[in-house]
Coordinates of C-alpha atoms in Angstrom, one line a residue:
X1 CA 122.2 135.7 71.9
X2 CA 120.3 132.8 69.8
X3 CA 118.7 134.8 67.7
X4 CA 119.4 138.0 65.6
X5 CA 117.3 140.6 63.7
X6 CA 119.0 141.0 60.3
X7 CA 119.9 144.8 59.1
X8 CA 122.6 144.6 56.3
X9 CA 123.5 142.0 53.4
X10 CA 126.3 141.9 51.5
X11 CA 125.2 140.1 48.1
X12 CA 127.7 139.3 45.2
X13 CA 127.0 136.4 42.9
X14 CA 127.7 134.2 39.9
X15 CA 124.5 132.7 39.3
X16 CA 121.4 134.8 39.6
X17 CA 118.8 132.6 39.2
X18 CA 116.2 132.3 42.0
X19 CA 117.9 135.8 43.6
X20 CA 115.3 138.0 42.8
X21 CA 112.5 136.7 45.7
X22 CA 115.6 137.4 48.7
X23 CA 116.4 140.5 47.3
X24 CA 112.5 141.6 47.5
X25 CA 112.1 140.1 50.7
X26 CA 114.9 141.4 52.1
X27 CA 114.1 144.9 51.1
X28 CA 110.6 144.6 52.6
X29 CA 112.5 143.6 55.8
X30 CA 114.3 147.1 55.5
X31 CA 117.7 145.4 55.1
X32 CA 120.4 147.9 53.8
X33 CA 122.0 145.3 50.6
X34 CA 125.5 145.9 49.4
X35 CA 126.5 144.7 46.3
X36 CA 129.3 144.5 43.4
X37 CA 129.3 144.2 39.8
X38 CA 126.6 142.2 37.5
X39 CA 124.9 141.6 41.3
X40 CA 124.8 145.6 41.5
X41 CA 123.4 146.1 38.6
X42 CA 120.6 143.3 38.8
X43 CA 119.0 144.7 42.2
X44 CA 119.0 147.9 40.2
X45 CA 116.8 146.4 38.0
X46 CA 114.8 145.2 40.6
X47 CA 114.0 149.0 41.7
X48 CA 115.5 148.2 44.9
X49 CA 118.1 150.5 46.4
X50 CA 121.9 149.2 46.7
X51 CA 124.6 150.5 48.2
X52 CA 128.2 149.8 45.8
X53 CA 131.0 148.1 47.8
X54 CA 133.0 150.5 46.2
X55 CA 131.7 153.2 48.1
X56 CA 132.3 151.8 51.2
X57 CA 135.6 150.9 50.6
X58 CA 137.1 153.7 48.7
X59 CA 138.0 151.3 45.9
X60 CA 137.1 151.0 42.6
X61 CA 137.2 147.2 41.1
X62 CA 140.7 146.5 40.2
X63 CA 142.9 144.6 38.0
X64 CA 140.5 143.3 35.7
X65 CA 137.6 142.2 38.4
X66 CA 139.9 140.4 40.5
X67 CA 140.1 142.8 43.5
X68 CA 136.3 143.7 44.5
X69 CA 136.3 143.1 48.2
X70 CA 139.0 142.4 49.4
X71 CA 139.3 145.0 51.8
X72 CA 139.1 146.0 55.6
X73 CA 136.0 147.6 55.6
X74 CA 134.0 144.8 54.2
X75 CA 135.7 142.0 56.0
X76 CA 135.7 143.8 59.1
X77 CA 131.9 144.3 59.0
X78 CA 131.6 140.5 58.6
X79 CA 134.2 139.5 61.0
X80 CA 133.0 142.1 64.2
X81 CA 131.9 140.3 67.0
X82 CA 129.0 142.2 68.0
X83 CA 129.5 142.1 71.7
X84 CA 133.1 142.6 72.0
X85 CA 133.4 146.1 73.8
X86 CA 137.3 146.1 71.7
X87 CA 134.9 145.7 68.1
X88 CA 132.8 147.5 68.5
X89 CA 135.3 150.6 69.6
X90 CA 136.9 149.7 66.4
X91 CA 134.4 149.2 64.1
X92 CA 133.0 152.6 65.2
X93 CA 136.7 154.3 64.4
X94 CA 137.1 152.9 61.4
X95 CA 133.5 153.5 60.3
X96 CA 133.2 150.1 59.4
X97 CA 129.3 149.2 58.1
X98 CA 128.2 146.4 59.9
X99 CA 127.2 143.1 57.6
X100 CA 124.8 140.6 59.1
X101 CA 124.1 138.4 55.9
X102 CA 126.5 137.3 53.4
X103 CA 124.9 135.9 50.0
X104 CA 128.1 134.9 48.0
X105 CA 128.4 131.9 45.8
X106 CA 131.9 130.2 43.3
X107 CA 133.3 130.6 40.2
X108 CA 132.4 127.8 38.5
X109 CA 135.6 126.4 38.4
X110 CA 134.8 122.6 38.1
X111 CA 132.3 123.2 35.2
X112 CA 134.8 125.9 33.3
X113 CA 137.7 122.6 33.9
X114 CA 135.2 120.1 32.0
X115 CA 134.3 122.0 29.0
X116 CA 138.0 121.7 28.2
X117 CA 138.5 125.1 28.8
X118 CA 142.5 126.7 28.4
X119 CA 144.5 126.8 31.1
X120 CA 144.3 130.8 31.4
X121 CA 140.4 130.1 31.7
X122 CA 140.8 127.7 34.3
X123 CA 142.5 129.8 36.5
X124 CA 140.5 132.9 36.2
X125 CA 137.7 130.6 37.4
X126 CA 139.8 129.9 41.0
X127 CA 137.8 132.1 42.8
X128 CA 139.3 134.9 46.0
X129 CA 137.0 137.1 47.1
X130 CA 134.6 134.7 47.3
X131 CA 136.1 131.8 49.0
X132 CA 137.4 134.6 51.4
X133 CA 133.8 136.4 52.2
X134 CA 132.4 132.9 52.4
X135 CA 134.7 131.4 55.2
X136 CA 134.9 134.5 57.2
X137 CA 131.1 134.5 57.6
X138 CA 131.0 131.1 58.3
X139 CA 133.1 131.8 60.8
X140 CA 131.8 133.8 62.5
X141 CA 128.5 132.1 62.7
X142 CA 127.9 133.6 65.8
X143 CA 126.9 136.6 64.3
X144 CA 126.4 136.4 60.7
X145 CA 125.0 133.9 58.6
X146 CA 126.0 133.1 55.1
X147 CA 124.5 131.6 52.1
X148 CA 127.2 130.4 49.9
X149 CA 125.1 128.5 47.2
X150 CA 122.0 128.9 44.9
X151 CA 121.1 124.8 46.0
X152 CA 120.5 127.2 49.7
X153 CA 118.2 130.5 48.3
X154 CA 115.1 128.5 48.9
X155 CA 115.8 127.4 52.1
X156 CA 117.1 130.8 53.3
X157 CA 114.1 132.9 51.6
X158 CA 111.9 130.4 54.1
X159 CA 113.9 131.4 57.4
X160 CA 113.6 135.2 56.5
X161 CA 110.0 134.7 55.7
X162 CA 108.6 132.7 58.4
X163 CA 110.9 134.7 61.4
X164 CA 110.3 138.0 59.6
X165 CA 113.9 138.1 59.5
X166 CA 115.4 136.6 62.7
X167 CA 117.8 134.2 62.3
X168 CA 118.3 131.6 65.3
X169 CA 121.8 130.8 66.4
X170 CA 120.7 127.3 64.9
X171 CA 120.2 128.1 61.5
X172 CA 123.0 130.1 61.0
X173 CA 125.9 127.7 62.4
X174 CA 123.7 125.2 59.9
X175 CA 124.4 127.3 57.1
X176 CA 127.9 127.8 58.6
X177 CA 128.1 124.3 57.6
X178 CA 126.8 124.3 54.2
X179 CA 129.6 127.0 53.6
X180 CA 132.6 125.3 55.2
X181 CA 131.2 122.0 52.8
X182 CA 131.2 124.8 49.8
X183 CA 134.4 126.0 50.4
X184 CA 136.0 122.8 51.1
X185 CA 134.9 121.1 48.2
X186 CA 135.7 123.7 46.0
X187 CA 139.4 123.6 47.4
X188 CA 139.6 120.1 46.5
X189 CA 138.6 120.5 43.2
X190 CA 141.5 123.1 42.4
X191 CA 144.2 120.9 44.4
X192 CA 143.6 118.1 42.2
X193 CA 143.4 120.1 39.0
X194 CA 146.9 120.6 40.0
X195 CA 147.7 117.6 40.9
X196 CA 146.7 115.3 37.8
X197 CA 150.3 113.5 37.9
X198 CA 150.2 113.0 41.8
X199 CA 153.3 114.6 42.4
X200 CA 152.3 115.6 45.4
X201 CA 151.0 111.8 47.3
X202 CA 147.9 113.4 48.9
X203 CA 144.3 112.1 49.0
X204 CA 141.9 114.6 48.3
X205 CA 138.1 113.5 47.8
X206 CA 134.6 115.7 48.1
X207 CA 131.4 114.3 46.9
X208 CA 128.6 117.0 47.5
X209 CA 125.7 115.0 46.0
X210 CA 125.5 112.2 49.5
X211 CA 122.2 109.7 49.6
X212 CA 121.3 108.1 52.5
X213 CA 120.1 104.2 51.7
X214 CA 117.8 101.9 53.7
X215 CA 121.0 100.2 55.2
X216 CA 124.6 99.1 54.4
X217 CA 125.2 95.6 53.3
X218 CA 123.2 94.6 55.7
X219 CA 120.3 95.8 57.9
X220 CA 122.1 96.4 61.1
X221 CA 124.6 99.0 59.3
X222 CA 124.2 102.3 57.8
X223 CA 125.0 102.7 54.5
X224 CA 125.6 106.2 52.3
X225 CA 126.2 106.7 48.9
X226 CA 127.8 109.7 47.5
X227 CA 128.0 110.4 44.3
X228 CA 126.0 112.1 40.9
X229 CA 123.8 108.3 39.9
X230 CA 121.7 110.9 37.5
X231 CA 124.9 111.9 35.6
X232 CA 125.5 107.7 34.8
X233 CA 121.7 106.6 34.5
X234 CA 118.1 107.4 34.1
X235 CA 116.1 105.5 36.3
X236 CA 112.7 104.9 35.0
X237 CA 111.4 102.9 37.3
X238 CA 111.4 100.5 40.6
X239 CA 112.5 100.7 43.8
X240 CA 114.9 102.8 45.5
X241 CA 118.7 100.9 45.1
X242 CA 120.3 99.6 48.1
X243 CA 124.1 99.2 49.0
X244 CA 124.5 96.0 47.9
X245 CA 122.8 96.6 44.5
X246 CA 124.7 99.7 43.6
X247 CA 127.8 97.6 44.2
X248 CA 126.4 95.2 41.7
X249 CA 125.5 97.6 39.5
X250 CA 129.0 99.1 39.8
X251 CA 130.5 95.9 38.5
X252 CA 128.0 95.3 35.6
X253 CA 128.8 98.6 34.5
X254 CA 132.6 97.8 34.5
X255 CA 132.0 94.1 32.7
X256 CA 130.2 95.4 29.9
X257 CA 132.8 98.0 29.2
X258 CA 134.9 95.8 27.8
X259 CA 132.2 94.6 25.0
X260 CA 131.6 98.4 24.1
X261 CA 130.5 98.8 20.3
X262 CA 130.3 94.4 19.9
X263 CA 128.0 92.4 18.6
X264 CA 125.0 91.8 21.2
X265 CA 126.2 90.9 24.5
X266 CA 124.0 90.3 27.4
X267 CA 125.5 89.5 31.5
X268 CA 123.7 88.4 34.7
X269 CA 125.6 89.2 37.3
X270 CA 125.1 88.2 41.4
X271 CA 127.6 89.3 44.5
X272 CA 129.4 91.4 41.8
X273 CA 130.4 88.4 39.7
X274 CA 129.1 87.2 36.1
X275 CA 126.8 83.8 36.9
X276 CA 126.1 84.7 32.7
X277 CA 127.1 85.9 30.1
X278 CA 126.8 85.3 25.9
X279 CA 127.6 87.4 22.8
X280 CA 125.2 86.5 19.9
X281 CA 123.2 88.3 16.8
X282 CA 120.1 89.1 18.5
X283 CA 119.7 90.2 22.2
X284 CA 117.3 88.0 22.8
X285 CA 119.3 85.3 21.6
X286 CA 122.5 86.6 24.3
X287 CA 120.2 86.6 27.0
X288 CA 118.7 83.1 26.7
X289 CA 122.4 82.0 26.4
X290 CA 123.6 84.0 29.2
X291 CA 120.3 82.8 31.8
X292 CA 121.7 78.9 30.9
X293 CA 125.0 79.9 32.2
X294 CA 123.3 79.6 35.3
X295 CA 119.5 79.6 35.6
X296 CA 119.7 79.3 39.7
X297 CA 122.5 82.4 40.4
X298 CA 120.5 84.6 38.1
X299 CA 117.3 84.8 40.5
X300 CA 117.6 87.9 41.9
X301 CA 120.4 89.2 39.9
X302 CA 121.4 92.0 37.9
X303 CA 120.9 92.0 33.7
X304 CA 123.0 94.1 31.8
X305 CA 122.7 94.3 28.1
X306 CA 125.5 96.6 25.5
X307 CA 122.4 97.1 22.8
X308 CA 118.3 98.1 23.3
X309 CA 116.5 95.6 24.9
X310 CA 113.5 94.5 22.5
X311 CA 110.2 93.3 23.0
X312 CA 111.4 89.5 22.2
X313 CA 114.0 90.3 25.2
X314 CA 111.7 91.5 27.5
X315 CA 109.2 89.2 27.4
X316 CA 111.7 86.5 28.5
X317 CA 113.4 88.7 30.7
X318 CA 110.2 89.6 32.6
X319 CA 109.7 85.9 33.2
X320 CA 112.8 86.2 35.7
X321 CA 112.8 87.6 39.0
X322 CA 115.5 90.5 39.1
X323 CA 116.9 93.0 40.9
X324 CA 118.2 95.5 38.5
X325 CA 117.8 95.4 34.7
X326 CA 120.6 98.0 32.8
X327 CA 120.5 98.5 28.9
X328 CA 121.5 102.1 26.6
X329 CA 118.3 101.6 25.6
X330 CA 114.9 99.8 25.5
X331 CA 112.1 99.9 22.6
X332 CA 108.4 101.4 24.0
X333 CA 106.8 98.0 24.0
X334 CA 109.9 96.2 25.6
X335 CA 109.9 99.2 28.6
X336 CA 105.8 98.8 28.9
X337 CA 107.0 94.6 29.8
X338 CA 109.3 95.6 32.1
X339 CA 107.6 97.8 33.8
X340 CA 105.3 95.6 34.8
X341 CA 106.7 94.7 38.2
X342 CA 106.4 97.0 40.0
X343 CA 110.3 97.3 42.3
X344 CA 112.3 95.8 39.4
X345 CA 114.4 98.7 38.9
X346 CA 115.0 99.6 35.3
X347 CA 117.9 101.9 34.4
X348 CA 119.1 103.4 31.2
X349 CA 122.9 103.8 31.1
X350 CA 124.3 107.3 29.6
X351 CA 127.2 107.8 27.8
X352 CA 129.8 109.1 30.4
X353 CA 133.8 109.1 31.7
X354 CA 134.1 107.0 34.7
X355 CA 137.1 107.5 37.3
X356 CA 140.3 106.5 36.3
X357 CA 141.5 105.2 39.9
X358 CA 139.7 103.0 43.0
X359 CA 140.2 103.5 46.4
X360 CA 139.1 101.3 49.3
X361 CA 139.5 101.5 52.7
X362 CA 142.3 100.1 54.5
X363 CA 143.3 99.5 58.0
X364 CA 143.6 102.9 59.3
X365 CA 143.9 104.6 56.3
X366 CA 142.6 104.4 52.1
X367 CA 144.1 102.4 49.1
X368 CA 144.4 104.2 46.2
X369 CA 145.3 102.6 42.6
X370 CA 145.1 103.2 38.7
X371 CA 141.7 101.2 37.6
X372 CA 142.2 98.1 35.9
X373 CA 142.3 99.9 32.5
X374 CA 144.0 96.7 29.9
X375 CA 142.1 94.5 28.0
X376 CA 144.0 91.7 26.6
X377 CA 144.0 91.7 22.8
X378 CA 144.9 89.3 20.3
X379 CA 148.3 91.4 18.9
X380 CA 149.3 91.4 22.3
X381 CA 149.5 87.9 22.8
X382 CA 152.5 85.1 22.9
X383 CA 152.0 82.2 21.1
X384 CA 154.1 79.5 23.3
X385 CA 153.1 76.2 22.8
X386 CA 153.5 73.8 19.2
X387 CA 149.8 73.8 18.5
X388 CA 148.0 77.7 17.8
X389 CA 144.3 78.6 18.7
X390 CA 142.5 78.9 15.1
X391 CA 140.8 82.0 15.1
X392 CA 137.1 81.0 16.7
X393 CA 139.4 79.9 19.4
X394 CA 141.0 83.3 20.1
X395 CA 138.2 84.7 19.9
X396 CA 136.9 82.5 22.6
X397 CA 139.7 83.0 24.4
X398 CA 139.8 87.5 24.6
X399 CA 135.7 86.5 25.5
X400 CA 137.0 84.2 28.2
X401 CA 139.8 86.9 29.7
X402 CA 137.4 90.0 29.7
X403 CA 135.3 88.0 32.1
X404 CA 138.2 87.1 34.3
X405 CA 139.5 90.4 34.9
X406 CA 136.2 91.2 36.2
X407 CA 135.6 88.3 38.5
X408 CA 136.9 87.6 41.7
X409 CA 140.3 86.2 42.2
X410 CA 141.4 83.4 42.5
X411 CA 139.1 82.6 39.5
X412 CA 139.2 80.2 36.5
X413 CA 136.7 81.2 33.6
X414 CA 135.3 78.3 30.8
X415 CA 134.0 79.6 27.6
X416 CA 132.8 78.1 24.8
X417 CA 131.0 79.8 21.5
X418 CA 131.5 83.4 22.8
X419 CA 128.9 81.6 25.8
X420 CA 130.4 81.7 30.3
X421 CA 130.4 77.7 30.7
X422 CA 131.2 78.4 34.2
X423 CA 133.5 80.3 36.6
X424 CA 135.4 79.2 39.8
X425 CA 135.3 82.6 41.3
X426 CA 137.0 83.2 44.8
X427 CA 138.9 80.8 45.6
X428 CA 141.6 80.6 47.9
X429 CA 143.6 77.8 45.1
X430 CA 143.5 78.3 41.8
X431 CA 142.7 74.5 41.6
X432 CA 140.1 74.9 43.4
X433 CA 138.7 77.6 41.2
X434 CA 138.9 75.2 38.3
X435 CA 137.3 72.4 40.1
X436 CA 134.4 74.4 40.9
X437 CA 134.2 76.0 37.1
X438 CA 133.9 72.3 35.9
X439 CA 131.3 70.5 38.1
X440 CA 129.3 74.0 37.7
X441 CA 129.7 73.7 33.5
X442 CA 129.1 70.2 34.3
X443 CA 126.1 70.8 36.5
X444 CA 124.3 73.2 33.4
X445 CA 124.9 70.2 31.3
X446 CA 127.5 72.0 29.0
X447 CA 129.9 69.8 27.1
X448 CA 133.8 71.4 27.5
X449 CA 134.9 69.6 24.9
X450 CA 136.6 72.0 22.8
X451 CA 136.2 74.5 25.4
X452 CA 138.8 77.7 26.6
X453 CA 140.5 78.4 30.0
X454 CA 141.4 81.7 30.8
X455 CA 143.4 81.9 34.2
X456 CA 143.8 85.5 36.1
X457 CA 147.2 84.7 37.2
X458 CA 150.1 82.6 36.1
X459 CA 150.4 78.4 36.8
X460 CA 153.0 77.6 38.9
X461 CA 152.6 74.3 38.4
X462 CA 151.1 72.0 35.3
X463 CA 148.0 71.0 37.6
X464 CA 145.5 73.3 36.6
X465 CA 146.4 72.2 32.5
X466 CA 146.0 68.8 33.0
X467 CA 142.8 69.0 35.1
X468 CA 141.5 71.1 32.2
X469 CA 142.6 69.3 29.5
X470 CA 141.2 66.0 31.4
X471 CA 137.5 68.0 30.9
X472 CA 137.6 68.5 27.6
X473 CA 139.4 72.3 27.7
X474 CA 141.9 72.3 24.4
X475 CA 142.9 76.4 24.6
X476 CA 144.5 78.0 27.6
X477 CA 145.0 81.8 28.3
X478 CA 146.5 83.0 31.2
X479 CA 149.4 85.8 31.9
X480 CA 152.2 83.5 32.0
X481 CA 155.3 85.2 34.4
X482 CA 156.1 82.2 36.5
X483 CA 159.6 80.7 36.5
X484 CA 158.1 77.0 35.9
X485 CA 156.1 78.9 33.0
X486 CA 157.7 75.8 31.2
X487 CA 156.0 72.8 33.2
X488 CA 152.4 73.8 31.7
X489 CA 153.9 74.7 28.3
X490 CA 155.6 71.0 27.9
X491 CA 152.2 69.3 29.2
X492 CA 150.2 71.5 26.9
X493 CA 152.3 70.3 23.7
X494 CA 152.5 67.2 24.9
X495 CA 148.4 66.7 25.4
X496 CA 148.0 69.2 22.0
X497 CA 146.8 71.5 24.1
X498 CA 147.1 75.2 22.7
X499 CA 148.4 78.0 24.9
X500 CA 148.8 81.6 24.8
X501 CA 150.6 84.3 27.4
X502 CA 148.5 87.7 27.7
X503 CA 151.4 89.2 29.7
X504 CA 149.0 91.2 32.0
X505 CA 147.9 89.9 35.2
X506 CA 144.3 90.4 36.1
X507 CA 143.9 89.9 40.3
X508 CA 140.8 91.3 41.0
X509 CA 140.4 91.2 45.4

């Protein structure tokens, strides 16, 4: 049959709040409510008559709260199929108390594993009976429905209300599916607790908070996002973000990173690369250096800044069409400039711990890897060739590799005065990379003379030094690795040139 008339509940619960309006309504609907524990106690409370699990079972609670109900008599009763002549024989034996509506929710395991909890904490948080009422009255949809989460007391109150407590077969194999998406994720969440080291090579991923965008990266494909934006930003104003400009965001957020806690540094980014960037005093100051980078890329592109956003900023800022502007913070006036058209979207970023690996589709299957995690620093570099940066020029040149590792390979990156000169980002030659970095730079009228290279892979050949060095470059940074490592050091010292070997290899694909 489609549709059933409610006449038992089963309710045992973690968090109460927004409980009391089903309990009430349920009781008006002369439902008989079983109950455990805190939940027990709280319809009590209520004035409303509850019948103790305990007393159908013959059980007390044992072994400190862990063993409630798991037992035949309340499983059964959630399990029966209602119009299988062999159940219902059985049911009647055994005296078994038929349950029509199971309101169970989690331990909150994930929560108790972020506060930093002790181990012996964590796993008194793995929740049984729950998991175990939840799946079994999910599965057996057909006759019982379950609500296995607070997010679901609103919606559920409403079915009872307006179908003075009939339940269609449609609404409960819809909340069948809210359980199974419960249960599942919370399973995920305890494998991979266990599996921090990935001793075991599974994939495990649940993300319960999905949005649906206008499109994918472009109109004529879908496109979903899941994931918890709120817990990363505030948005206070604009339009709704698209695919393409969370991916954008996504890699604005990563190139900043690196100039965490530094002096004012302001990016523009486009197609997920940096078309600007500049470190200066003021913000203001960064951001006109970053927009001559490249004054053409930036329209339409994404700002990020590491410091507030002022109301000197923001006034030149507003004067550029944008997409996305992204700052910790933004004084009242600067916010009341930015605001004033009306889609730019305008996001404060929080403090928070990103994830620690990608993953990407792949053929058939996912890639998974450890994120890009190294920055190069200036006691981890080899000095190879006779002549040594001075120190503006290494400080040029960790400027200069921070932006590499987050462009696209193959990519060559020219900085000058902690200011992007230009980028060859792409590229299927690294040659090629560095041509188009120099009639770019050129292009902007910047003068390389005096100018750093920073490479995201080793030179196998002396090319790309002696084109740079013919523009004007005089410091080279790249990983180093390759066995003719030597060609480009003997050019270098033979042109002057200074170079220095990070050791760590950037591809970004």
């Amino acid at each position: 049959m489609n549709s059933k008339k409610i006449t038992s509940a089963l309710i045992s619960v973690f968090h109460k709040d927004g409980l009391e309006p089903i309990v009430k309504k349920l009781n008006e609907l002369d439902v008989k409510i079983y109950s455990t524990g805190g939940t027990q106690q709280f319809i009590n409370n209520l004035g409303i008559d509850v019948i103790p699990v305990e007393q159908v079972t013959d059980y007390p609670s044992i072994l400190g709260g862990r063993v409630k109900t798991l037992h035949p008599k309340v499983f059964g009763g959630i399990l029966n199929r209602q119009h299988n002549e062999g159940d219902v024989a059985e049911m009647k034996e055994y005296n078994i108390p038929q349950i029509d509506v199971v309101i169970v929710d989690l331990y909150p395991f994930e929560k108790t594993v972020s506060s930093g909890a002790l181990e012996a904490d964590i796993i008194e948080k793995i929740d049984i009976g729950g998991i175990s009422l939840i799946r079994a009255a999910a599965k057996n949809y057909a006759d019982t429905i379950c609500v296995s989460s607070m997010e679901d007391y609103q919606e559920f109150l409403e079915v009872i209300s307006e179908n003075d407590g009939e339940i269609s077969l449609v609404n409960r194999k819809h909340f069948a599916a809210k359980a199974f998406n419960i249960s599942s994720h919370y399973d995920t969440a305890i494998f991979n607790y266990f599996n921090q080291d990935h001793s075991i090579s599974a994939l495990k991923i649940s993300k319960q908070n999905g949005k649906i965008l206008r499109y994918g990266e472009n109109p004529h494909q879908k496109g979903f996002f899941f994931g918890d934006f709120d817990a990363i930003f505030d948005k206070l104003h604009g339009k709704e973000l698209s695919y393409n400009n969370l991916l954008d965001v996504d890699a604005a957020v990563n190139l900043m990173a690196e100039f965490n806690g530094e002096a004012p540094t302001f990016a523009i980014l486009k197609h997920n690369n940096a078309c600007g960037i500049a470190q200066r005093e003021t913000v203001l100051e960064a951001y006109n250096d970053a927009l001559a980078g490249d004054p053409i890329s930036a329209f339409g592109g994404i700002l990020i800044s590491n410091v507030e956003i002022d109301e000197a900023a923001s006034e030149e800022i507003h004067k550029l069409f944008c997409e996305v502007v992204i700052a910790p913070s933004y004084s009242e006036k600067a916010l009341e400039i930015l605001q004033g058209k009306k889609n730019r979207i305008i996001l404060i970023q929080k403090e928070i711990k990103m994830p620690e690996t990608t993953v990407r589709t792949c053929l058939n299957g996912v890639l998974v890897q450890d994120k890009d995690t190294k920055t190069d620093r200036l006691e981890n570099l080899t000095y190879v060739t006779d002549n040594k940066p001075n120190s503006n020029e290494l400080n040029d040149l960790i400027f200069a590799s921070k932006i590499c590792k987050n462009t696209k390979s193959n990519t060559i990156v020219l900085v000058k005065g902690k200011q992007l000169c230009a980028s060859g980002t792409g590229q299927t030659s690294r040659v090629d990379a560095l041509n188009q970095a120099i009639i770019k730079a050129n292009a902007f009228n910047f003068n390389l003379n005096g100018a750093v290279m920073a490479s995201d892979a080793f030179f196998p050949f002396p090319d790309c030094v002696e084109i740079a060095n013919n523009a004007g470059v005089t410091v080279v940074i790249q990983p180093g690795g390759s066995i003719k490592d030597g060609l480009s050091i003997d050019y270098c010292n033979t042109k002057s040139m200074a170079m220095v070997f990070s050791g760590i290899r950037h591809f970004k694909h």
